[in-house]
XYZ file of C-alpha atoms in Angstrom:
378
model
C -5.253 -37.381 31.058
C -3.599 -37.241 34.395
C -4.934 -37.349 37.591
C -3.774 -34.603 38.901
C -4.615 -32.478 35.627
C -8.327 -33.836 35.827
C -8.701 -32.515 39.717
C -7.563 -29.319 38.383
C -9.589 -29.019 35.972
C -12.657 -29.978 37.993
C -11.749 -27.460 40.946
C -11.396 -24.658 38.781
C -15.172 -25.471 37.430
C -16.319 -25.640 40.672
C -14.448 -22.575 41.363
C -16.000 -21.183 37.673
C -19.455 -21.919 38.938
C -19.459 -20.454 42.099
C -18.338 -17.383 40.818
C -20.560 -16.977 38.399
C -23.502 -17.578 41.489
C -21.921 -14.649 43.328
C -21.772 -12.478 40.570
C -25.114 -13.005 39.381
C -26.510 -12.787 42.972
C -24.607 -9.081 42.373
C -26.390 -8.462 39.379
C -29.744 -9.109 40.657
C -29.068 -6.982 43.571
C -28.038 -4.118 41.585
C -31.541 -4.570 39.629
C -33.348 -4.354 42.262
C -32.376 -1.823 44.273
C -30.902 0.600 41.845
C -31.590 -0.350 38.355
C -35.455 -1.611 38.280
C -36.307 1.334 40.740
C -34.878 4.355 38.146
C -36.361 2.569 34.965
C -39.872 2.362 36.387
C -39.177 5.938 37.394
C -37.791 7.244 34.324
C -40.535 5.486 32.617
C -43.613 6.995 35.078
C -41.907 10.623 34.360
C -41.689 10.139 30.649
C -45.066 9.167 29.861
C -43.802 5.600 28.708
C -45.469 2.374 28.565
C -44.633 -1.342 27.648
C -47.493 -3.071 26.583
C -48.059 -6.511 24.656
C -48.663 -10.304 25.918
C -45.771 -11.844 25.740
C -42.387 -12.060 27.952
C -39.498 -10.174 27.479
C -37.008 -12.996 26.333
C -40.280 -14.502 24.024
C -40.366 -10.456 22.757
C -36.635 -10.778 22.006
C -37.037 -13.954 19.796
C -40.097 -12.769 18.504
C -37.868 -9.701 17.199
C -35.018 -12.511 15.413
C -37.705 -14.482 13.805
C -39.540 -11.547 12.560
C -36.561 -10.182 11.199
C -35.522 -13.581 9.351
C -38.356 -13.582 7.922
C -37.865 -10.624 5.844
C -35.218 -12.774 3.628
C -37.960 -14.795 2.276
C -40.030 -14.345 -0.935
C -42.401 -11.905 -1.051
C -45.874 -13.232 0.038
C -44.163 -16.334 2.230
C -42.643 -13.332 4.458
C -45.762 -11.991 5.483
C -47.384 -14.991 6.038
C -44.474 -16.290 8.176
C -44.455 -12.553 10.164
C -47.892 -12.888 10.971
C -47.687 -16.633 11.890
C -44.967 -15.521 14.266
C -47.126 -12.297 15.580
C -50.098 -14.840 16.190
C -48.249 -18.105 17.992
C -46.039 -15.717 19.648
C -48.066 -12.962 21.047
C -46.455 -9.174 20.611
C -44.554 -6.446 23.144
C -44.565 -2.744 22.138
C -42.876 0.406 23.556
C -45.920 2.977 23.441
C -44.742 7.119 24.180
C -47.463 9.531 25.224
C -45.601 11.903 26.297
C -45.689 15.174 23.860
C -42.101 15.289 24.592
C -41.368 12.822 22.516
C -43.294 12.928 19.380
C -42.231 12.619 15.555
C -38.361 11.121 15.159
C -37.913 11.607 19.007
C -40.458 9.016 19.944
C -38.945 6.860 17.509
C -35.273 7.569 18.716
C -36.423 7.157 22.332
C -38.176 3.627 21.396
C -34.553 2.627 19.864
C -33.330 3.395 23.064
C -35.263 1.380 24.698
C -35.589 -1.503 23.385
C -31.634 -1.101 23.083
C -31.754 -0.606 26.985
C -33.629 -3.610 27.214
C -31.301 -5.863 25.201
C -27.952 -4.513 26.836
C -29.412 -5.265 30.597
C -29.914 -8.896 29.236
C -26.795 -9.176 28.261
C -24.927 -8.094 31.631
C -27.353 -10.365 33.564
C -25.768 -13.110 30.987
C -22.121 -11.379 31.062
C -21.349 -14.327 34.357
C -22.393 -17.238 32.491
C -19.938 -15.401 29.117
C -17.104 -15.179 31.132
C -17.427 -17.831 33.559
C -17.108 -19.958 30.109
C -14.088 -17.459 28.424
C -12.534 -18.083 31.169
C -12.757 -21.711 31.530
C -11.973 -22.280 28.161
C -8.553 -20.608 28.490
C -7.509 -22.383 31.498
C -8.561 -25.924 29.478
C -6.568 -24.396 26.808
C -3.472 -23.596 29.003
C -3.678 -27.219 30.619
C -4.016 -28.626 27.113
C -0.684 -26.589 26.399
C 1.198 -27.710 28.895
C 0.450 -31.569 28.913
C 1.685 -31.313 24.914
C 4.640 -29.333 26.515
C 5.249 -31.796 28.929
C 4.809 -35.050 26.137
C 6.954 -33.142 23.429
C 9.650 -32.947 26.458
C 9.499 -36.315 27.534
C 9.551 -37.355 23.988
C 12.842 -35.352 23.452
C 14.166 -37.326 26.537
C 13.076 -40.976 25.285
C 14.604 -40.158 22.017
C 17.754 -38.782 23.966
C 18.035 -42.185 26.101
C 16.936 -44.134 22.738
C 20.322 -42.803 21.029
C 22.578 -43.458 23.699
C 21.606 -46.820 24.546
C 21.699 -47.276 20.898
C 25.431 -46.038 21.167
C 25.688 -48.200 24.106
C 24.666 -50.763 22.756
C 27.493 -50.437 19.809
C 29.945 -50.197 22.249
C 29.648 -53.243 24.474
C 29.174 -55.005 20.918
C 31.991 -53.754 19.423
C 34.993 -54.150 22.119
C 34.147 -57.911 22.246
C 34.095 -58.361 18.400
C 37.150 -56.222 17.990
C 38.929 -58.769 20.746
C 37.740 -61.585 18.640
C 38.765 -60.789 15.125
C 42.478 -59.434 16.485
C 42.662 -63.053 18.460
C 41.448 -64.913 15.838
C 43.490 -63.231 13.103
C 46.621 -63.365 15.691
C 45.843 -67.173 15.888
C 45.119 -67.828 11.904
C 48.115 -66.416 10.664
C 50.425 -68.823 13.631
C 52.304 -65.297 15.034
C 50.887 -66.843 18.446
C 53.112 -69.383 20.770
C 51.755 -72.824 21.465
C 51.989 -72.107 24.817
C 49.285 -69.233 24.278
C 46.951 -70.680 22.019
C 44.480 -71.857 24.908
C 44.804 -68.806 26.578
C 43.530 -67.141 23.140
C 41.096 -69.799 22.223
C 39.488 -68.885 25.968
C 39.487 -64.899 25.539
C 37.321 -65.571 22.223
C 35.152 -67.903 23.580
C 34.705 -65.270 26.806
C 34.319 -62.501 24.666
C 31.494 -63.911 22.353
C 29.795 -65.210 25.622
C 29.995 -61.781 26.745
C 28.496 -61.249 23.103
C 25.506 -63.598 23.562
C 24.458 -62.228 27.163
C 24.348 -58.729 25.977
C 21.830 -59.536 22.991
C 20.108 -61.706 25.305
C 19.582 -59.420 27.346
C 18.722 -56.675 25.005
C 16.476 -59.275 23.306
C 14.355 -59.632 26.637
C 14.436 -55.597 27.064
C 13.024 -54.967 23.398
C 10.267 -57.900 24.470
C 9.090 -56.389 28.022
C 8.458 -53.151 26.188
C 6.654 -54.243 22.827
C 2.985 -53.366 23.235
C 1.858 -57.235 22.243
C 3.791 -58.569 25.178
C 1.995 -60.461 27.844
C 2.785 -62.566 30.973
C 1.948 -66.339 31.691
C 0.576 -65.803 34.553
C 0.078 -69.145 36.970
C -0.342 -69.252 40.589
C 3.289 -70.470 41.957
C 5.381 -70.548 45.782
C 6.919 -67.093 45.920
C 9.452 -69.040 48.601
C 10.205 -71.496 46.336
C 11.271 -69.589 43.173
C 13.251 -67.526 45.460
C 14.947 -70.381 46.960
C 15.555 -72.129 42.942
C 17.216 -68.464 41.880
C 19.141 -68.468 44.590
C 20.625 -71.852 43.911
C 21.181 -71.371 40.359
C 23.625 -68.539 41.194
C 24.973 -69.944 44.322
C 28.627 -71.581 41.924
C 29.081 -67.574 41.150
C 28.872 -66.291 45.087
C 31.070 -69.213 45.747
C 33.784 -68.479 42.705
C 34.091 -65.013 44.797
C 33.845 -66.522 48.213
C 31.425 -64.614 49.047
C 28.644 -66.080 51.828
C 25.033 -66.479 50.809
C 22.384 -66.023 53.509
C 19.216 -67.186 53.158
C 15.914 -65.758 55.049
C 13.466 -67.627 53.327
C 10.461 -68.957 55.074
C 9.745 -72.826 54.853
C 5.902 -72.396 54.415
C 4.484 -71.677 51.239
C 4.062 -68.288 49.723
C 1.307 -68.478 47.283
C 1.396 -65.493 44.270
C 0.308 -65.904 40.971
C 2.841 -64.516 38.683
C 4.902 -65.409 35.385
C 7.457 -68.034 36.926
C 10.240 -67.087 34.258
C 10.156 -63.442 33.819
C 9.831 -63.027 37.799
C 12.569 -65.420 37.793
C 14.619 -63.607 35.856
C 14.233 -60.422 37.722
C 15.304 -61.989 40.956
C 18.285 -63.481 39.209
C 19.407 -59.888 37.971
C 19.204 -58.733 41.100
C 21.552 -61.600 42.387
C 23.568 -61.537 39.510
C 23.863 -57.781 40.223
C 24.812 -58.550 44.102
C 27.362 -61.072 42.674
C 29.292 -58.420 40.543
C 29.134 -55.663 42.413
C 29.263 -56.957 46.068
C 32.597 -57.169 47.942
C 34.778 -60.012 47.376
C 34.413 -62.304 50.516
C 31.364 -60.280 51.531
C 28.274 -61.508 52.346
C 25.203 -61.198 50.455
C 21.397 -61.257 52.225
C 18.291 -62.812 50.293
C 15.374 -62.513 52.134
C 11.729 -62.899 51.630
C 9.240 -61.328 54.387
C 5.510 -60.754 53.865
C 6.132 -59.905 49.574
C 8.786 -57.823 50.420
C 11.662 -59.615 48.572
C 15.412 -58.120 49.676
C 18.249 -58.732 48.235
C 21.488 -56.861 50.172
C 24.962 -56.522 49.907
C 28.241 -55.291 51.336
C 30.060 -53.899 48.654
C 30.497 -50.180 48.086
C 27.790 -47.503 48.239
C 26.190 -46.114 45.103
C 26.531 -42.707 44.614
C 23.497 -40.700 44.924
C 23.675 -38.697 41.544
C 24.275 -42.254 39.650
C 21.213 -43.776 42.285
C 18.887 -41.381 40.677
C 18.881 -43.403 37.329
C 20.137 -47.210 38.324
C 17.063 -48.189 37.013
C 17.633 -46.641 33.511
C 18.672 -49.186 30.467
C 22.317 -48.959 30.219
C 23.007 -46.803 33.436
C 26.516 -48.129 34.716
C 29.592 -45.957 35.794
C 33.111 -46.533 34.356
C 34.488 -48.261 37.223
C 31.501 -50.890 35.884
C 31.862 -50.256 31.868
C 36.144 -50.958 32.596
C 35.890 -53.850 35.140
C 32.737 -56.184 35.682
C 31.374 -56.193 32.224
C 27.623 -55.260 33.403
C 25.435 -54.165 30.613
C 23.421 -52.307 32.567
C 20.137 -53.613 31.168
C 19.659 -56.203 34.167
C 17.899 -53.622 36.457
C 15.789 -52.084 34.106
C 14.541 -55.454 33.187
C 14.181 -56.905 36.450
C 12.084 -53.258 37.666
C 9.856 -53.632 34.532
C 8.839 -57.238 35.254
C 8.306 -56.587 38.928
C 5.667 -53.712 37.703
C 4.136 -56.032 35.426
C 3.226 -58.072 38.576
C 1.959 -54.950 40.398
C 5.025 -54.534 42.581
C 7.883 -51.973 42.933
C 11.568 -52.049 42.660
C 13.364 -49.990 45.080
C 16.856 -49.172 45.885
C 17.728 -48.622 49.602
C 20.934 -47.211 50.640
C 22.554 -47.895 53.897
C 20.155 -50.987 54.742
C 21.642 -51.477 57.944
C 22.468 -55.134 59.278
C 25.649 -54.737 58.002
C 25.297 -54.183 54.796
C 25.348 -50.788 52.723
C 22.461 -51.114 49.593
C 19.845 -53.490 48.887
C 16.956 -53.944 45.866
C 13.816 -54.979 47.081
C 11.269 -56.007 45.557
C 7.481 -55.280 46.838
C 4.373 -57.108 45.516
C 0.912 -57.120 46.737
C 0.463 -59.428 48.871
């Protein structure tokens, strides 16, 4: 249960409880300055008298058991009923008044002890609907968190289908390229002179082919329930500095300048060297394809705040709102760089798996227009 839905709970107790204080407070007041004072009058003026040696509440379950007893064999029953009469002591309405003699007594008794049982029950109504009442709003809450799951349900099944679509997409452009080159090539209706050129679009296309299900492969991993990082304590400012060189050939191929912020010292944080790897190199990789040619790209590590910023052209704020989504690209991206769109979603859900956040900042400043950053606890 959520946080949030457990406070509310608890405050509306609270609230429940002191409600039910006040009101009873009112109910005893009422007794005793209106209700007590008429009885005992109406009583004095009637002639009337309770008598017995037992409490009112012990008279009342005296009364249940009594009456029970009546469903049991004949002989048991009256030895139960006096039993009960003898451990429990007795309470009796007694009328001297001539006013009230033959079936009026009786009547007036009825009355009575029906009094007696109804103002009971309003000095219990409180507690009755204190607990109504806070059943229904449990109820409600109940409600509204299956509400809320069936909804977000809806919407995992939603993003389920189209990355599945997605998914069949990126696979099949590649695959159509290949069997339309390879057929082209197979049947000779291709000039010498373009064979290589062929022979290179195929092998791009199935690399293409391979990153995607790589990539999907590590997605489907991160999110299976039996999944579990190899954790080891490593240099924060050393992995940062190894990513970075590993991707350094595709920053150059672009000519686009690297700058490094790293700090020389050691930055000690246990973590899962390859998976937090691997989410630092989709960030880079990310900065690499979607940075401006010739730009310049920042990496820099400050106090487990891990940045990685670029030049290139803003995101747009309605597409910002769900970068971080598998599959989340815009055309311009789907048409021309070839990203899959899985990189950031992979790279935020290792960075949670260490305890850290992935953020996206617009407009970094420095010169350059968006950065990812990665925060971990330091």
């Amino acid at each position: 249960m959520k946080k949030s839905v457990k406070r509310f709970l608890v405050y509306r107790f609270l609230a429940i409880l002191f409600w039910i204080y006040l009101s009873g407070e009112a109910v005893n007041f009422i007794y005793r300055v209106a209700v007590y004072p008429a009885a005992i009058m109406f009583l004095e003026t009637q002639q009337i008298e309770i008598t017995g040696n037992s409490n009112m509440l012990g008279w009342l379950l005296h009364m249940l058991l009594y009456f029970l007893c009546g469903f049991l064999p004949s002989g048991i029953s009256e030895w139960a009923q006096r039993q009960i009469g003898q451990t429990m002591g007795s309470m009796s309405v007694q009328v001297t008044s001539p006013l009230y003699s033959g079936a009026w007594g009786v009547a007036l008794r009825i009355i009575i002890i029906g009094g007696i049982i109804g103002l009971l029950l309003i000095r219990v109504l409180p507690y009755l609907v204190g607990a109504f009442c806070y059943s229904r709003i449990v109820s409600e809450q109940f409600k509204e968190l299956l509400a809320q799951e069936e909804a977000q349900k809806r919407a995992r099944d939603e993003r389920r289908n189209l990355m599945l679509s997605d998914i069949a997409h990126d696979i099949k452009t590649p695959i159509t390229t290949i069997c339309g080159y390879s057929r082209a090539l197979s049947e000779g209706v291709v000039a010498e002179k373009d064979r290589q050129s062929y022979l290179d679009a195929i092998y791009a296309k199935a690399m293409r082919m391979d990153e995607l299900l790589t990539l999907l492969f590590t997605y489907v991993k991160l999110e299976s329930e039996g999944f579990t990082l190899d954790w080891e304590q490593g240099d924060l400012a050393e992995l940062t500095r190894e990513m970075a060189a590993l991707t350094y050939a595709d920053f150059e191929e672009r000519k686009m300048e690297l700058i490094l912020e790293i700090p020389e010292e050691r930055v000690p944080f246990e973590m899962d060297r390859l998976q937090l790897g691997r989410a630092l190199a989709n960030l880079l990789t990310n900065a690499q394809r979607y940075g401006k040619e010739e730009g310049r790209v920042l990496v820099r590590l400050r106090d487990y705040e891990l940045t990685v910023a670029d030049d290139g052209e803003p995101i747009d704020p309605a597409f910002a709102a769900h970068i971080f989504e598998p599959f989340t690209r815009g055309d311009k991206a789907r048409s021309s760089n070839g990203g899959s769109g899985l990189g950031l979603g992979i790279a935020k859900k290792i960075v949670e798996m260490h305890g850290g956040k992935l953020l996206l900042r617009q407009n970094f400043g420095e010169g350059y227009t968006k950065a990812f950053q990665i925060r971990l606890p330091g």
